[in-house]
XYZ file of C-alpha atoms in Angstrom:
303
model
C -10.631 -67.503 4.551
C -8.811 -64.323 3.918
C -6.417 -64.023 0.864
C -2.669 -64.829 1.805
C -1.810 -61.319 1.105
C -4.449 -59.537 3.318
C -3.697 -62.367 5.900
C 0.042 -61.325 5.922
C -0.952 -57.589 6.347
C -3.120 -58.296 9.371
C -0.916 -60.623 11.540
C 2.478 -59.325 10.853
C 2.047 -55.911 12.723
C 0.477 -57.818 15.622
C 3.551 -60.172 15.903
C 5.647 -56.977 16.289
C 3.783 -56.006 19.638
C 5.170 -58.964 21.608
C 8.709 -58.578 20.023
C 8.546 -54.956 21.198
C 7.366 -56.084 24.775
C 10.061 -58.503 24.732
C 12.818 -55.974 24.007
C 11.324 -53.587 26.523
C 11.204 -56.236 29.281
C 14.643 -57.569 28.442
C 16.169 -54.202 29.294
C 14.633 -54.605 32.895
C 17.984 -56.134 34.450
C 19.602 -52.899 33.543
C 17.321 -50.592 35.331
C 17.343 -53.038 37.994
C 21.036 -53.041 38.407
C 21.427 -49.258 37.833
C 18.878 -48.405 40.820
C 20.285 -51.132 43.117
C 24.073 -50.007 42.650
C 22.770 -46.394 43.658
C 21.196 -47.874 46.980
C 17.513 -48.368 46.045
C 15.939 -51.512 47.419
C 14.375 -54.250 45.358
C 10.981 -53.752 46.745
C 11.376 -50.075 46.245
C 12.261 -50.621 42.613
C 9.143 -52.547 42.128
C 7.052 -49.994 43.941
C 8.239 -47.071 42.286
C 7.891 -48.978 38.866
C 4.173 -49.809 39.604
C 3.190 -46.521 41.539
C 4.135 -44.543 38.674
C 2.840 -46.758 35.938
C -0.616 -46.815 37.657
C -0.764 -42.973 37.763
C 0.058 -43.028 34.040
C -2.369 -45.353 32.936
C -5.013 -43.974 35.343
C -4.653 -40.222 33.755
C -4.734 -41.708 30.123
C -7.933 -43.766 30.837
C -9.599 -40.709 32.528
C -8.704 -38.527 29.545
C -9.511 -41.257 26.958
C -12.590 -43.251 28.221
C -13.583 -43.533 31.999
C -15.703 -46.630 30.963
C -12.454 -48.469 30.572
C -12.424 -48.610 34.516
C -15.574 -50.613 34.499
C -15.118 -54.473 35.582
C -17.812 -56.885 37.017
C -17.553 -58.456 40.374
C -16.977 -61.780 38.644
C -13.937 -60.428 37.255
C -12.379 -59.422 40.488
C -10.877 -62.778 41.416
C -8.955 -62.727 38.093
C -7.783 -59.147 38.616
C -6.518 -60.201 41.918
C -4.759 -63.059 40.414
C -3.340 -60.802 37.722
C -1.904 -58.653 40.094
C -0.441 -61.278 42.403
C 1.323 -62.620 39.074
C 2.599 -59.235 38.474
C 4.240 -58.863 41.738
C 5.569 -62.378 41.610
C 7.049 -62.397 38.104
C 8.746 -59.033 38.937
C 10.097 -60.041 42.393
C 11.476 -63.341 41.258
C 13.074 -61.859 38.179
C 14.726 -58.873 40.097
C 16.114 -61.609 42.590
C 17.322 -63.750 39.678
C 18.909 -60.539 38.240
C 20.639 -59.867 41.354
C 22.429 -63.440 41.561
C 22.767 -64.224 37.801
C 24.103 -62.622 34.759
C 21.370 -60.735 32.854
C 21.281 -63.214 29.845
C 20.935 -66.136 32.224
C 18.104 -64.611 34.085
C 16.224 -63.629 30.967
C 16.818 -67.222 29.525
C 15.388 -68.910 32.640
C 12.394 -66.469 32.134
C 12.452 -67.914 28.684
C 11.004 -71.244 30.065
C 7.678 -69.317 30.440
C 6.154 -70.504 27.148
C 6.639 -74.166 28.144
C 4.085 -73.415 31.113
C 1.962 -71.223 28.841
C 1.475 -73.594 26.237
C 0.347 -76.340 27.956
C -1.852 -74.270 30.264
C -3.391 -72.592 27.233
C -4.141 -75.988 25.573
C -6.119 -76.865 28.632
C -7.789 -73.594 29.207
C -8.365 -72.102 25.792
C -8.116 -75.348 23.866
C -5.196 -74.095 21.818
C -3.587 -76.927 19.749
C -0.238 -78.479 20.373
C 1.421 -79.414 17.342
C 4.692 -81.136 16.364
C 5.853 -77.961 14.634
C 5.262 -75.584 17.653
C 6.966 -77.730 20.082
C 10.009 -78.035 17.745
C 10.041 -74.335 17.343
C 9.904 -73.712 21.015
C 12.502 -76.380 21.792
C 14.685 -74.346 18.961
C 14.007 -71.123 20.678
C 15.102 -72.333 24.271
C 17.938 -74.293 23.006
C 19.125 -70.636 21.344
C 18.268 -69.026 24.734
C 20.507 -71.468 26.557
C 23.245 -70.638 24.111
C 22.605 -66.866 24.643
C 22.926 -67.537 28.382
C 26.803 -68.522 27.976
C 26.072 -71.899 29.986
C 27.389 -73.750 26.839
C 30.863 -71.877 27.462
C 31.101 -71.695 31.147
C 28.995 -74.621 32.588
C 26.534 -74.180 35.433
C 28.794 -75.338 38.157
C 29.596 -71.712 39.530
C 25.836 -70.433 38.904
C 23.780 -69.524 42.050
C 21.237 -72.331 42.785
C 19.056 -69.767 44.575
C 19.291 -67.537 41.266
C 18.370 -70.318 38.982
C 15.293 -71.083 41.109
C 14.168 -67.592 41.127
C 14.411 -67.440 37.382
C 12.314 -70.556 37.186
C 9.820 -69.299 39.387
C 9.534 -66.206 37.466
C 8.854 -68.128 34.362
C 6.370 -70.267 36.247
C 4.507 -67.178 37.401
C 4.683 -65.206 34.109
C 2.606 -68.196 32.764
C -0.072 -67.241 35.129
C 0.170 -63.636 33.969
C -0.652 -64.767 30.508
C -3.521 -66.858 31.439
C -5.093 -64.433 33.609
C -4.777 -61.693 30.791
C -6.352 -63.892 28.014
C -9.288 -64.869 30.444
C -10.110 -61.155 30.954
C -9.650 -60.253 27.421
C -11.838 -63.088 26.298
C -14.429 -61.519 28.723
C -14.388 -58.324 26.831
C -11.988 -56.423 28.725
C -9.457 -54.064 26.815
C -5.811 -54.607 27.432
C -5.603 -51.052 28.710
C -8.188 -52.211 31.633
C -6.450 -55.370 32.140
C -2.976 -53.836 32.323
C -4.265 -50.913 34.498
C -5.739 -53.201 37.224
C -2.975 -55.647 37.179
C -0.485 -52.902 37.805
C -2.777 -51.163 40.317
C -3.077 -54.339 42.484
C 0.569 -54.806 42.539
C 1.179 -51.175 43.414
C -1.466 -51.288 46.404
C -0.093 -54.350 47.755
C 3.775 -53.048 47.696
C 2.878 -49.823 49.352
C 2.834 -50.810 53.133
C 6.414 -52.789 52.292
C 8.079 -49.941 50.638
C 10.580 -47.750 52.403
C 9.500 -44.155 50.789
C 12.452 -42.547 52.894
C 15.079 -44.356 50.846
C 13.114 -43.824 47.610
C 13.349 -39.920 48.542
C 17.079 -40.419 49.410
C 17.627 -41.940 46.005
C 15.778 -39.320 44.001
C 17.366 -36.305 45.887
C 20.953 -37.790 45.720
C 21.046 -37.014 41.806
C 17.501 -35.560 40.952
C 17.709 -35.092 37.325
C 19.422 -38.292 36.402
C 17.351 -40.603 39.040
C 13.977 -39.059 38.157
C 14.633 -39.920 34.436
C 15.633 -43.359 35.404
C 12.501 -44.052 37.521
C 10.179 -42.671 35.140
C 11.800 -44.435 32.118
C 11.829 -47.565 34.050
C 7.944 -47.332 34.664
C 7.253 -46.611 31.003
C 9.845 -49.061 29.374
C 9.104 -51.956 31.807
C 5.671 -51.627 32.967
C 3.389 -49.448 30.993
C 4.192 -49.853 27.312
C 5.142 -53.782 27.289
C 2.384 -54.881 29.408
C -0.003 -52.875 26.949
C 1.742 -54.326 23.825
C 1.569 -57.890 25.230
C -1.916 -57.510 26.276
C -3.266 -56.223 23.118
C -1.098 -59.020 21.315
C -2.814 -61.732 23.650
C -6.264 -60.515 22.399
C -5.124 -61.408 18.667
C -2.419 -63.874 18.851
C -2.218 -67.433 20.698
C -1.113 -67.273 24.186
C 1.768 -69.746 23.622
C 3.052 -67.905 20.416
C 2.810 -64.707 21.994
C 4.757 -65.631 25.211
C 7.496 -67.579 23.126
C 8.149 -64.579 20.978
C 8.767 -62.333 24.157
C 10.846 -65.215 25.914
C 13.008 -65.299 22.668
C 13.550 -61.456 22.498
C 14.384 -61.071 26.374
C 17.623 -62.847 26.297
C 18.729 -61.358 22.961
C 18.245 -58.029 24.507
C 19.504 -58.813 27.953
C 22.718 -59.799 26.207
C 22.877 -56.687 24.131
C 22.439 -54.597 27.616
C 24.978 -56.868 29.209
C 27.559 -55.827 26.436
C 26.683 -52.235 26.161
C 26.424 -51.378 30.038
C 28.417 -54.060 31.633
C 31.223 -55.259 29.359
C 29.736 -58.851 28.943
C 31.236 -59.756 25.678
C 29.315 -62.478 23.810
C 31.053 -65.740 22.524
C 30.501 -67.413 19.268
C 28.026 -69.700 20.933
C 26.148 -66.751 22.383
C 25.966 -65.355 18.839
C 24.877 -68.654 17.405
C 22.127 -68.765 20.217
C 20.869 -65.358 18.971
C 20.770 -66.597 15.536
C 18.995 -69.808 16.557
C 16.392 -68.146 18.619
C 15.450 -65.621 15.904
C 15.180 -68.378 13.202
C 12.864 -70.511 15.674
C 10.581 -67.645 16.536
C 10.323 -66.776 12.913
C 9.359 -70.278 11.715
C 7.061 -70.186 14.850
C 5.277 -67.215 13.446
C 5.118 -68.015 9.792
C 2.583 -70.076 8.218
C 3.365 -74.062 7.890
C 3.581 -73.739 4.409
C 6.576 -71.211 4.423
């Protein structure tokens, strides 16, 4: 067993990876709303995100190590499942963002750890402890408070939006599972991320109206090109890489819970900064509760 000080040095930087991934994914709604308000369709938003991300990752792999492109035939079904889950996750989440507040869409996505932990317990034999369940419950309760439902109720909330948010969480759990399976088979996070995004990009090509993408870019070239590229980097390339690497070192349930906690917090901050959504006392209490629950989840039981 490693000494406590050494173990801490090893684990703490890894915990930061899903935290950063969660922050980046939490900013997704801001990009989606910005591009949607400028006239870009939801399919086109996804297509530009994954197409550019796939190109960036391919260039990086060709420069660094072409062997990262090698996969076995037996891994192809998992790669296809990964790509399908990437499309489903982003499609359902974008639909939820269109009908709900950024924070509520993010908190529904925060239900993903519930699916991930029980799936990981079956597939990877990860333990489900009372402490883990309590911490997850606290994080989810904090997410509910962050969403503002405690202040305003859910009577005026879109039922379709809620369904889309729950589906995003459900599909997200499959992304975590497929990623971890491929990592356990010896693939790197870069390889897994690239093929998941590549499959998504290929599937979306025939569904994309490239004329509308061209109109969007030419309407304000400098600004819109920056938005499209930043969207691909901030929401596709970096967070998927960080999350994939974290899954190789951290339990799937823990990593997904960290991401699920950071997304609604980030979404709330983005809502305040860009859309004038002012947080109430209960929302701020939810932020504090979520951070505390995640800290307890990531610390050792003796702390």
